[in-house]
Amino acid sequence: MLPRLKALFALVAAALLAQSAHAAPEKRKVIIDDDGFGLMQVMLLSSPEVEVLGLTTVSGNAWANRNTAQALRGLEWIGRSDVPVVPGATFPLLNSEVATERWEQQHGPLVFKGAFMKRWVEDTQQAPPPYHGPFDAVDLPGGNPTTHPADEIAANFLIRMVHKYPGQITIVACGPMTNLALAQRLDPAFAGLARELVYMGGSLNPRQVLDNRAAADFAREFVNNPRREFNIRFDPEAASIMARAPWRKITMVPVDPSTATQLSPALIARLAKAARPGVDRFVKALAPGFPLWDEIAAAVWLDPALVKTQRRLWIDFDSQQGAGYGDTLSWDQAYHPGMGEQAQDVVLAIDVPGLETMLTRLVGK
């Protein structure tokens, strides 16, 4: 009997090894921290390689309550209401609407102010932004969500998740950094427990690449202010806390690579044709003309081969209340001041056709 038992055990062991060899790889865990809901979320939610643990919302393009509602409705439209939406910070750490208006009186109007925006300074192709207060009732064009946000705040959710999955979670942040700063201040271990941070924000020296009116509109503010970008300018103190936190790895996607991209009518039509049911409704509602800011961040995380040019830089952001408030600060290794700023992989150019191909593939899954 003994030889037969040994043979049986050997067969079982071989079967288990074969099963393990062919087992599906573990999905990459991610939390999306953002001030809206767009193609970036659809990309990550559609990837078979990714497990989205939650969407955390923050004020930026609009107030947090509207962004939370948009995220809930977006998930409903694409059939992913299983993913929790966790409300985040309503106000920046120190910056405010009044402080921004006072700053503009001294230093000139900002091109875009997000939730603080009441009118465009110059004529533009985009419609005048609707103005809302931070606690106004939300009534979204096209209907409100029927689902509800999680009964938790974003900073606590972020902390809880990195402790539950230490070293496993990527945070993709494409809005102001308020939630991340709050989490870091509440728990100094927070950033170090994450696997990595990928964020869209900051600006080094972007230039107009595409030759059309929409591209010119978005590139014009960088001619005289190449270091200013909205996600950082909305909450510079939070951005500086984020940049100095001890992340294991940081990938920065500044404005620079986005000026070579555009959500053109032709691209929207291509995506709509490829989109699966539910996602097609979302795609058809997209406004054309915008650069693919957040989509670049998702794409280079999903496939780093899309990066054509990047630099290793030490990054911080100006939190002094002067003309450069919110501007991006950068140094090569030999020159950074050693005040806690961290080394970051800064994406400067990407494979644009590759990005568009990835978008088309993911909306169709």
Short mmCIF file of N, CA, C and O in Angstrom, two decimals, residues 171-288:
data_model
loop_
_atom_site.label_atom_id
_atom_site.label_comp_id
_atom_site.label_asym_id
_atom_site.label_seq_id
_atom_site.Cartn_x
_atom_site.Cartn_y
_atom_site.Cartn_z
N ILE A 171 -2.79 54.32 -5.47
CA ILE A 171 -3.76 55.42 -5.45
C ILE A 171 -3.56 56.23 -6.72
O ILE A 171 -2.46 56.74 -6.97
N VAL A 172 -4.61 56.31 -7.53
CA VAL A 172 -4.60 57.16 -8.73
C VAL A 172 -5.39 58.41 -8.38
O VAL A 172 -6.60 58.36 -8.19
N ALA A 173 -4.70 59.54 -8.27
CA ALA A 173 -5.31 60.79 -7.83
C ALA A 173 -5.30 61.78 -8.99
O ALA A 173 -4.23 62.11 -9.51
N CYS A 174 -6.48 62.24 -9.38
CA CYS A 174 -6.59 63.14 -10.54
C CYS A 174 -7.37 64.40 -10.22
O CYS A 174 -7.90 65.06 -11.12
N GLY A 175 -7.44 64.77 -8.96
CA GLY A 175 -8.04 66.02 -8.52
C GLY A 175 -7.12 66.67 -7.51
O GLY A 175 -5.96 66.27 -7.35
N PRO A 176 -7.58 67.69 -6.79
CA PRO A 176 -6.79 68.25 -5.70
C PRO A 176 -6.44 67.19 -4.67
O PRO A 176 -7.13 66.18 -4.52
N MET A 177 -5.37 67.43 -3.92
CA MET A 177 -4.79 66.41 -3.06
C MET A 177 -5.27 66.47 -1.61
O MET A 177 -4.62 65.93 -0.71
N THR A 178 -6.40 67.09 -1.37
CA THR A 178 -6.87 67.32 0.00
C THR A 178 -7.08 66.02 0.78
O THR A 178 -6.66 65.91 1.93
N ASN A 179 -7.73 65.03 0.17
CA ASN A 179 -7.96 63.77 0.88
C ASN A 179 -6.66 63.09 1.26
O ASN A 179 -6.53 62.54 2.36
N LEU A 180 -5.69 63.10 0.35
CA LEU A 180 -4.41 62.45 0.62
C LEU A 180 -3.66 63.15 1.74
O LEU A 180 -3.05 62.51 2.61
N ALA A 181 -3.71 64.48 1.75
CA ALA A 181 -3.04 65.24 2.81
C ALA A 181 -3.70 64.97 4.17
O ALA A 181 -3.00 64.80 5.18
N LEU A 182 -5.02 64.94 4.19
CA LEU A 182 -5.72 64.66 5.45
C LEU A 182 -5.37 63.26 5.95
O LEU A 182 -5.13 63.06 7.15
N ALA A 183 -5.35 62.28 5.05
CA ALA A 183 -5.01 60.92 5.45
C ALA A 183 -3.60 60.85 6.01
O ALA A 183 -3.33 60.19 7.02
N GLN A 184 -2.67 61.56 5.39
CA GLN A 184 -1.28 61.54 5.84
C GLN A 184 -1.12 62.21 7.19
O GLN A 184 -0.34 61.76 8.04
N ARG A 185 -1.86 63.29 7.40
CA ARG A 185 -1.77 63.97 8.70
C ARG A 185 -2.45 63.17 9.81
O ARG A 185 -2.01 63.19 10.96
N LEU A 186 -3.52 62.45 9.47
CA LEU A 186 -4.19 61.61 10.47
C LEU A 186 -3.36 60.38 10.81
O LEU A 186 -3.36 59.92 11.96
N ASP A 187 -2.67 59.83 9.82
CA ASP A 187 -1.89 58.61 10.01
C ASP A 187 -0.57 58.75 9.26
O ASP A 187 -0.52 58.55 8.04
N PRO A 188 0.52 59.06 9.94
CA PRO A 188 1.81 59.24 9.27
C PRO A 188 2.30 57.99 8.53
O PRO A 188 3.19 58.09 7.69
N ALA A 189 1.71 56.82 8.84
CA ALA A 189 2.10 55.59 8.15
C ALA A 189 1.38 55.43 6.81
O ALA A 189 1.72 54.54 6.03
N PHE A 190 0.39 56.28 6.54
CA PHE A 190 -0.49 56.09 5.37
C PHE A 190 0.27 55.95 4.06
O PHE A 190 0.15 54.94 3.36
N ALA A 191 1.06 56.94 3.68
CA ALA A 191 1.72 56.91 2.37
C ALA A 191 2.65 55.71 2.24
O ALA A 191 2.71 55.07 1.18
N GLY A 192 3.37 55.40 3.30
CA GLY A 192 4.31 54.28 3.25
C GLY A 192 3.65 52.93 3.14
O GLY A 192 4.28 51.96 2.71
N LEU A 193 2.37 52.84 3.52
CA LEU A 193 1.65 51.57 3.41
C LEU A 193 1.06 51.35 2.03
O LEU A 193 0.67 50.23 1.69
N ALA A 194 0.95 52.42 1.22
CA ALA A 194 0.45 52.26 -0.14
C ALA A 194 1.55 51.66 -1.02
O ALA A 194 2.75 51.79 -0.73
N ARG A 195 1.16 51.01 -2.09
CA ARG A 195 2.13 50.48 -3.05
C ARG A 195 2.79 51.60 -3.83
O ARG A 195 4.01 51.63 -4.01
N GLU A 196 1.96 52.56 -4.30
CA GLU A 196 2.47 53.69 -5.07
C GLU A 196 1.38 54.74 -5.23
O GLU A 196 0.19 54.47 -5.01
N LEU A 197 1.81 55.91 -5.63
CA LEU A 197 0.90 57.00 -5.98
C LEU A 197 1.14 57.39 -7.43
O LEU A 197 2.28 57.61 -7.85
N VAL A 198 0.05 57.47 -8.19
CA VAL A 198 0.09 58.00 -9.54
C VAL A 198 -0.86 59.19 -9.55
O VAL A 198 -2.05 59.03 -9.21
N TYR A 199 -0.37 60.37 -9.91
CA TYR A 199 -1.27 61.52 -9.85
C TYR A 199 -1.15 62.40 -11.07
O TYR A 199 -0.11 62.47 -11.71
N MET A 200 -2.27 63.03 -11.43
CA MET A 200 -2.29 64.04 -12.48
C MET A 200 -2.30 65.39 -11.81
O MET A 200 -3.25 65.73 -11.09
N GLY A 201 -1.26 66.15 -12.02
CA GLY A 201 -1.20 67.47 -11.40
C GLY A 201 0.17 68.08 -11.62
O GLY A 201 1.16 67.39 -11.88
N GLY A 202 0.22 69.38 -11.52
CA GLY A 202 1.48 70.09 -11.70
C GLY A 202 1.76 70.39 -13.16
O GLY A 202 1.05 69.95 -14.07
N SER A 203 2.81 71.16 -13.39
CA SER A 203 3.14 71.63 -14.73
C SER A 203 4.61 72.04 -14.74
O SER A 203 5.07 72.70 -13.81
N LEU A 204 5.32 71.63 -15.78
CA LEU A 204 6.73 72.02 -15.91
C LEU A 204 6.92 73.06 -17.00
O LEU A 204 7.27 74.19 -16.73
N ASN A 205 6.65 72.68 -18.25
CA ASN A 205 6.83 73.63 -19.34
C ASN A 205 6.01 73.18 -20.56
O ASN A 205 6.56 72.94 -21.63
N PRO A 206 4.69 73.07 -20.42
CA PRO A 206 3.87 72.57 -21.53
C PRO A 206 3.80 73.56 -22.68
O PRO A 206 3.88 74.78 -22.48
N ARG A 207 3.65 73.02 -23.89
CA ARG A 207 3.55 73.83 -25.09
C ARG A 207 2.40 73.32 -25.95
O ARG A 207 2.09 72.12 -25.94
N GLN A 208 1.78 74.21 -26.72
CA GLN A 208 0.74 73.78 -27.64
C GLN A 208 1.33 72.85 -28.69
O GLN A 208 2.35 73.16 -29.31
N VAL A 209 0.68 71.71 -28.90
CA VAL A 209 1.14 70.73 -29.88
C VAL A 209 0.15 70.63 -31.04
O VAL A 209 0.54 70.68 -32.21
N LEU A 210 -1.13 70.50 -30.71
CA LEU A 210 -2.16 70.36 -31.74
C LEU A 210 -2.54 71.72 -32.30
O LEU A 210 -2.60 72.72 -31.57
N ASP A 211 -2.84 71.76 -33.57
CA ASP A 211 -3.11 73.02 -34.25
C ASP A 211 -4.62 73.18 -34.46
O ASP A 211 -5.15 72.96 -35.55
N ASN A 212 -5.33 73.55 -33.39
CA ASN A 212 -6.75 73.87 -33.51
C ASN A 212 -7.15 74.79 -32.37
O ASN A 212 -6.39 75.01 -31.43
N ARG A 213 -8.36 75.33 -32.44
CA ARG A 213 -8.81 76.34 -31.48
C ARG A 213 -8.87 75.79 -30.07
O ARG A 213 -8.43 76.45 -29.12
N ALA A 214 -9.42 74.59 -29.92
CA ALA A 214 -9.53 74.02 -28.57
C ALA A 214 -8.16 73.83 -27.95
O ALA A 214 -7.95 74.14 -26.77
N ALA A 215 -7.20 73.34 -28.72
CA ALA A 215 -5.85 73.14 -28.21
C ALA A 215 -5.22 74.46 -27.81
O ALA A 215 -4.54 74.57 -26.78
N ALA A 216 -5.45 75.49 -28.62
CA ALA A 216 -4.92 76.81 -28.30
C ALA A 216 -5.52 77.36 -27.02
O ALA A 216 -4.83 77.97 -26.19
N ASP A 217 -6.83 77.14 -26.83
CA ASP A 217 -7.50 77.61 -25.61
C ASP A 217 -6.87 77.01 -24.36
O ASP A 217 -6.62 77.71 -23.37
N PHE A 218 -6.58 75.71 -24.40
CA PHE A 218 -6.06 75.05 -23.20
C PHE A 218 -4.58 75.31 -22.98
O PHE A 218 -4.11 75.23 -21.85
N ALA A 219 -3.86 75.61 -24.05
CA ALA A 219 -2.42 75.83 -23.90
C ALA A 219 -2.07 77.27 -23.57
O ALA A 219 -0.96 77.55 -23.11
N ARG A 220 -3.01 78.20 -23.75
CA ARG A 220 -2.66 79.62 -23.65
C ARG A 220 -2.20 80.03 -22.25
O ARG A 220 -1.33 80.90 -22.12
N GLU A 221 -2.75 79.41 -21.21
CA GLU A 221 -2.38 79.87 -19.87
C GLU A 221 -0.94 79.52 -19.52
O GLU A 221 -0.35 80.13 -18.63
N PHE A 222 -0.34 78.56 -20.22
CA PHE A 222 1.01 78.14 -19.87
C PHE A 222 2.08 78.97 -20.55
O PHE A 222 3.26 78.83 -20.23
N VAL A 223 1.69 79.85 -21.46
CA VAL A 223 2.68 80.69 -22.14
C VAL A 223 3.37 81.60 -21.13
O VAL A 223 4.59 81.75 -21.12
N ASN A 224 2.59 82.21 -20.25
CA ASN A 224 3.14 83.12 -19.25
C ASN A 224 3.26 82.51 -17.86
O ASN A 224 3.97 83.05 -17.01
N ASN A 225 2.56 81.39 -17.63
CA ASN A 225 2.58 80.75 -16.31
C ASN A 225 2.79 79.25 -16.47
O ASN A 225 1.89 78.45 -16.20
N PRO A 226 3.97 78.85 -16.90
CA PRO A 226 4.18 77.44 -17.24
C PRO A 226 4.16 76.49 -16.05
O PRO A 226 4.06 75.28 -16.25
N ARG A 227 4.24 77.01 -14.84
CA ARG A 227 4.30 76.14 -13.66
C ARG A 227 2.97 76.06 -12.90
O ARG A 227 2.91 75.44 -11.84
N ARG A 228 1.92 76.64 -13.44
CA ARG A 228 0.63 76.68 -12.74
C ARG A 228 -0.32 75.64 -13.33
O ARG A 228 -0.45 75.53 -14.54
N GLU A 229 -0.97 74.87 -12.46
CA GLU A 229 -1.93 73.86 -12.89
C GLU A 229 -3.05 73.77 -11.86
O GLU A 229 -2.81 73.89 -10.66
N PHE A 230 -4.28 73.55 -12.32
CA PHE A 230 -5.45 73.71 -11.45
C PHE A 230 -5.47 72.75 -10.27
O PHE A 230 -5.75 73.18 -9.13
N ASN A 231 -5.24 71.45 -10.45
CA ASN A 231 -5.36 70.50 -9.34
C ASN A 231 -4.49 70.92 -8.17
O ASN A 231 -4.88 70.75 -7.00
N ILE A 232 -3.31 71.44 -8.46
CA ILE A 232 -2.41 71.87 -7.39
C ILE A 232 -2.82 73.24 -6.87
O ILE A 232 -2.84 73.46 -5.64
N ARG A 233 -3.18 74.15 -7.76
CA ARG A 233 -3.50 75.53 -7.36
C ARG A 233 -4.74 75.59 -6.48
O ARG A 233 -4.88 76.50 -5.66
N PHE A 234 -5.65 74.64 -6.59
CA PHE A 234 -6.87 74.65 -5.77
C PHE A 234 -6.54 74.41 -4.30
O PHE A 234 -7.19 74.96 -3.42
N ASP A 235 -5.52 73.58 -4.02
CA ASP A 235 -5.13 73.30 -2.64
C ASP A 235 -3.62 73.08 -2.57
O ASP A 235 -3.15 71.95 -2.44
N PRO A 236 -2.84 74.17 -2.65
CA PRO A 236 -1.38 74.02 -2.68
C PRO A 236 -0.80 73.39 -1.41
O PRO A 236 0.19 72.65 -1.47
N GLU A 237 -1.38 73.70 -0.26
CA GLU A 237 -0.86 73.13 0.99
C GLU A 237 -0.99 71.61 0.99
O GLU A 237 -0.07 70.88 1.39
N ALA A 238 -2.14 71.13 0.53
CA ALA A 238 -2.34 69.68 0.46
C ALA A 238 -1.36 69.05 -0.52
O ALA A 238 -0.81 67.97 -0.27
N ALA A 239 -1.13 69.72 -1.65
CA ALA A 239 -0.20 69.19 -2.65
C ALA A 239 1.21 69.08 -2.08
O ALA A 239 1.93 68.10 -2.34
N SER A 240 1.62 70.07 -1.29
CA SER A 240 2.96 70.03 -0.70
C SER A 240 3.08 68.91 0.33
O SER A 240 4.10 68.21 0.40
N ILE A 241 2.02 68.70 1.13
CA ILE A 241 2.03 67.58 2.07
C ILE A 241 2.13 66.26 1.32
O ILE A 241 2.89 65.35 1.69
N MET A 242 1.35 66.14 0.24
CA MET A 242 1.40 64.92 -0.58
C MET A 242 2.80 64.68 -1.13
O MET A 242 3.31 63.57 -1.10
N ALA A 243 3.44 65.74 -1.65
CA ALA A 243 4.74 65.60 -2.29
C ALA A 243 5.85 65.25 -1.30
O ALA A 243 6.88 64.69 -1.69
N ARG A 244 5.65 65.56 -0.03
CA ARG A 244 6.68 65.30 0.98
C ARG A 244 6.41 64.01 1.75
O ARG A 244 7.23 63.62 2.60
N ALA A 245 5.30 63.35 1.49
CA ALA A 245 4.98 62.12 2.21
C ALA A 245 5.87 60.97 1.72
O ALA A 245 6.30 60.96 0.56
N PRO A 246 6.15 60.00 2.58
CA PRO A 246 7.12 58.94 2.24
C PRO A 246 6.51 57.80 1.41
O PRO A 246 6.48 56.64 1.83
N TRP A 247 6.04 58.12 0.20
CA TRP A 247 5.52 57.09 -0.69
C TRP A 247 6.66 56.17 -1.14
O TRP A 247 7.80 56.59 -1.29
N ARG A 248 6.33 54.91 -1.40
CA ARG A 248 7.31 53.98 -1.94
C ARG A 248 7.68 54.34 -3.38
O ARG A 248 8.82 54.16 -3.81
N LYS A 249 6.70 54.82 -4.13
CA LYS A 249 6.93 55.20 -5.51
C LYS A 249 5.91 56.26 -5.89
O LYS A 249 4.74 56.16 -5.51
N ILE A 250 6.34 57.27 -6.65
CA ILE A 250 5.44 58.33 -7.11
C ILE A 250 5.63 58.51 -8.61
O ILE A 250 6.76 58.68 -9.09
N THR A 251 4.53 58.48 -9.35
CA THR A 251 4.53 58.83 -10.76
C THR A 251 3.70 60.10 -10.93
O THR A 251 2.52 60.13 -10.57
N MET A 252 4.32 61.13 -11.46
CA MET A 252 3.67 62.42 -11.68
C MET A 252 3.31 62.55 -13.17
O MET A 252 4.17 62.36 -14.03
N VAL A 253 2.06 62.87 -13.44
CA VAL A 253 1.63 63.18 -14.80
C VAL A 253 1.24 64.66 -14.82
O VAL A 253 0.12 65.03 -14.46
N PRO A 254 2.17 65.53 -15.19
CA PRO A 254 1.85 66.96 -15.24
C PRO A 254 1.04 67.28 -16.49
O PRO A 254 0.69 66.39 -17.28
N VAL A 255 0.75 68.54 -16.70
CA VAL A 255 0.02 68.97 -17.89
C VAL A 255 0.80 68.66 -19.17
O VAL A 255 0.19 68.40 -20.23
N ASP A 256 2.10 68.65 -19.10
CA ASP A 256 2.96 68.62 -20.29
C ASP A 256 2.55 67.60 -21.36
O ASP A 256 2.42 67.97 -22.53
N PRO A 257 2.35 66.32 -21.02
CA PRO A 257 2.00 65.38 -22.09
C PRO A 257 0.58 65.54 -22.62
O PRO A 257 0.26 65.06 -23.71
N SER A 258 -0.27 66.24 -21.88
CA SER A 258 -1.69 66.33 -22.27
C SER A 258 -1.93 67.23 -23.48
O SER A 258 -2.93 67.08 -24.18
N THR A 259 -1.01 68.18 -23.75
CA THR A 259 -1.26 69.10 -24.85
C THR A 259 -1.15 68.42 -26.22
O THR A 259 -1.52 69.01 -27.22
N ALA A 260 -0.66 67.18 -26.24
CA ALA A 260 -0.62 66.41 -27.49
C ALA A 260 -1.86 65.54 -27.65
O ALA A 260 -1.96 64.77 -28.61
N THR A 261 -2.80 65.64 -26.72
CA THR A 261 -4.00 64.80 -26.74
C THR A 261 -5.25 65.66 -26.81
O THR A 261 -5.24 66.83 -26.43
N GLN A 262 -6.32 65.05 -27.29
CA GLN A 262 -7.59 65.78 -27.33
C GLN A 262 -8.75 64.79 -27.48
O GLN A 262 -8.67 63.85 -28.28
N LEU A 263 -9.80 65.04 -26.72
CA LEU A 263 -11.04 64.28 -26.88
C LEU A 263 -11.82 64.91 -28.03
O LEU A 263 -12.77 65.65 -27.83
N SER A 264 -11.40 64.62 -29.22
CA SER A 264 -11.97 65.21 -30.42
C SER A 264 -13.31 64.56 -30.76
O SER A 264 -13.59 63.44 -30.30
N PRO A 265 -14.14 65.21 -31.57
CA PRO A 265 -15.38 64.56 -32.02
C PRO A 265 -15.11 63.23 -32.71
O PRO A 265 -15.87 62.27 -32.54
N ALA A 266 -14.02 63.15 -33.47
CA ALA A 266 -13.69 61.89 -34.15
C ALA A 266 -13.36 60.79 -33.15
O ALA A 266 -13.76 59.63 -33.32
N LEU A 267 -12.62 61.13 -32.08
CA LEU A 267 -12.29 60.12 -31.07
C LEU A 267 -13.54 59.70 -30.31
O LEU A 267 -13.72 58.50 -30.02
N ILE A 268 -14.41 60.65 -29.98
CA ILE A 268 -15.67 60.29 -29.30
C ILE A 268 -16.48 59.34 -30.17
O ILE A 268 -17.04 58.34 -29.68
N ALA A 269 -16.57 59.61 -31.45
CA ALA A 269 -17.31 58.73 -32.37
C ALA A 269 -16.69 57.34 -32.40
O ALA A 269 -17.40 56.32 -32.42
N ARG A 270 -15.36 57.29 -32.44
CA ARG A 270 -14.66 55.99 -32.43
C ARG A 270 -14.96 55.22 -31.16
O ARG A 270 -15.23 54.00 -31.19
N LEU A 271 -14.92 55.91 -30.01
CA LEU A 271 -15.19 55.25 -28.73
C LEU A 271 -16.65 54.81 -28.63
O LEU A 271 -16.95 53.71 -28.13
N ALA A 272 -17.57 55.65 -29.09
CA ALA A 272 -18.99 55.32 -29.03
C ALA A 272 -19.30 54.08 -29.87
O ALA A 272 -20.12 53.24 -29.49
N LYS A 273 -18.64 53.96 -31.01
CA LYS A 273 -18.87 52.80 -31.88
C LYS A 273 -18.38 51.52 -31.22
O LYS A 273 -18.98 50.45 -31.37
N ALA A 274 -17.28 51.61 -30.47
CA ALA A 274 -16.69 50.44 -29.84
C ALA A 274 -17.31 50.11 -28.48
O ALA A 274 -17.17 48.98 -28.00
N ALA A 275 -17.99 51.08 -27.86
CA ALA A 275 -18.40 50.94 -26.45
C ALA A 275 -19.46 49.87 -26.26
O ALA A 275 -20.37 49.70 -27.08
N ARG A 276 -19.36 49.18 -25.15
CA ARG A 276 -20.36 48.19 -24.77
C ARG A 276 -21.60 48.89 -24.23
O ARG A 276 -21.56 50.09 -23.90
N PRO A 277 -22.72 48.19 -24.12
CA PRO A 277 -23.94 48.81 -23.60
C PRO A 277 -23.72 49.40 -22.21
O PRO A 277 -23.06 48.81 -21.36
N GLY A 278 -24.29 50.56 -21.99
CA GLY A 278 -24.09 51.30 -20.74
C GLY A 278 -22.97 52.29 -20.89
O GLY A 278 -23.16 53.50 -20.67
N VAL A 279 -21.81 51.82 -21.27
CA VAL A 279 -20.68 52.71 -21.48
C VAL A 279 -20.93 53.59 -22.70
O VAL A 279 -20.50 54.76 -22.73
N ASP A 280 -21.66 53.07 -23.71
CA ASP A 280 -21.93 53.89 -24.89
C ASP A 280 -22.74 55.13 -24.54
O ASP A 280 -22.50 56.22 -25.08
N ARG A 281 -23.66 55.00 -23.60
CA ARG A 281 -24.44 56.16 -23.15
C ARG A 281 -23.53 57.20 -22.52
O ARG A 281 -23.67 58.40 -22.78
N PHE A 282 -22.60 56.73 -21.72
CA PHE A 282 -21.66 57.64 -21.07
C PHE A 282 -20.77 58.33 -22.10
O PHE A 282 -20.57 59.55 -22.05
N VAL A 283 -20.23 57.58 -23.05
CA VAL A 283 -19.32 58.14 -24.05
C VAL A 283 -20.01 59.20 -24.89
O VAL A 283 -19.45 60.26 -25.18
N LYS A 284 -21.25 58.93 -25.29
CA LYS A 284 -21.98 59.87 -26.14
C LYS A 284 -22.28 61.19 -25.43
O LYS A 284 -22.53 62.21 -26.08
N ALA A 285 -22.24 61.18 -24.11
CA ALA A 285 -22.50 62.40 -23.34
C ALA A 285 -21.24 63.23 -23.09
O ALA A 285 -21.31 64.31 -22.51
N LEU A 286 -20.08 62.75 -23.54
CA LEU A 286 -18.83 63.46 -23.29
C LEU A 286 -18.77 64.76 -24.10
O LEU A 286 -19.20 64.80 -25.26
N ALA A 287 -18.22 65.80 -23.48
CA ALA A 287 -18.02 67.07 -24.18
C ALA A 287 -16.70 67.03 -24.93
O ALA A 287 -15.66 66.67 -24.34
N PRO A 288 -16.67 67.39 -26.21
CA PRO A 288 -15.42 67.31 -26.98
C PRO A 288 -14.49 68.49 -26.71
O PRO A 288 -14.90 69.51 -26.15
#
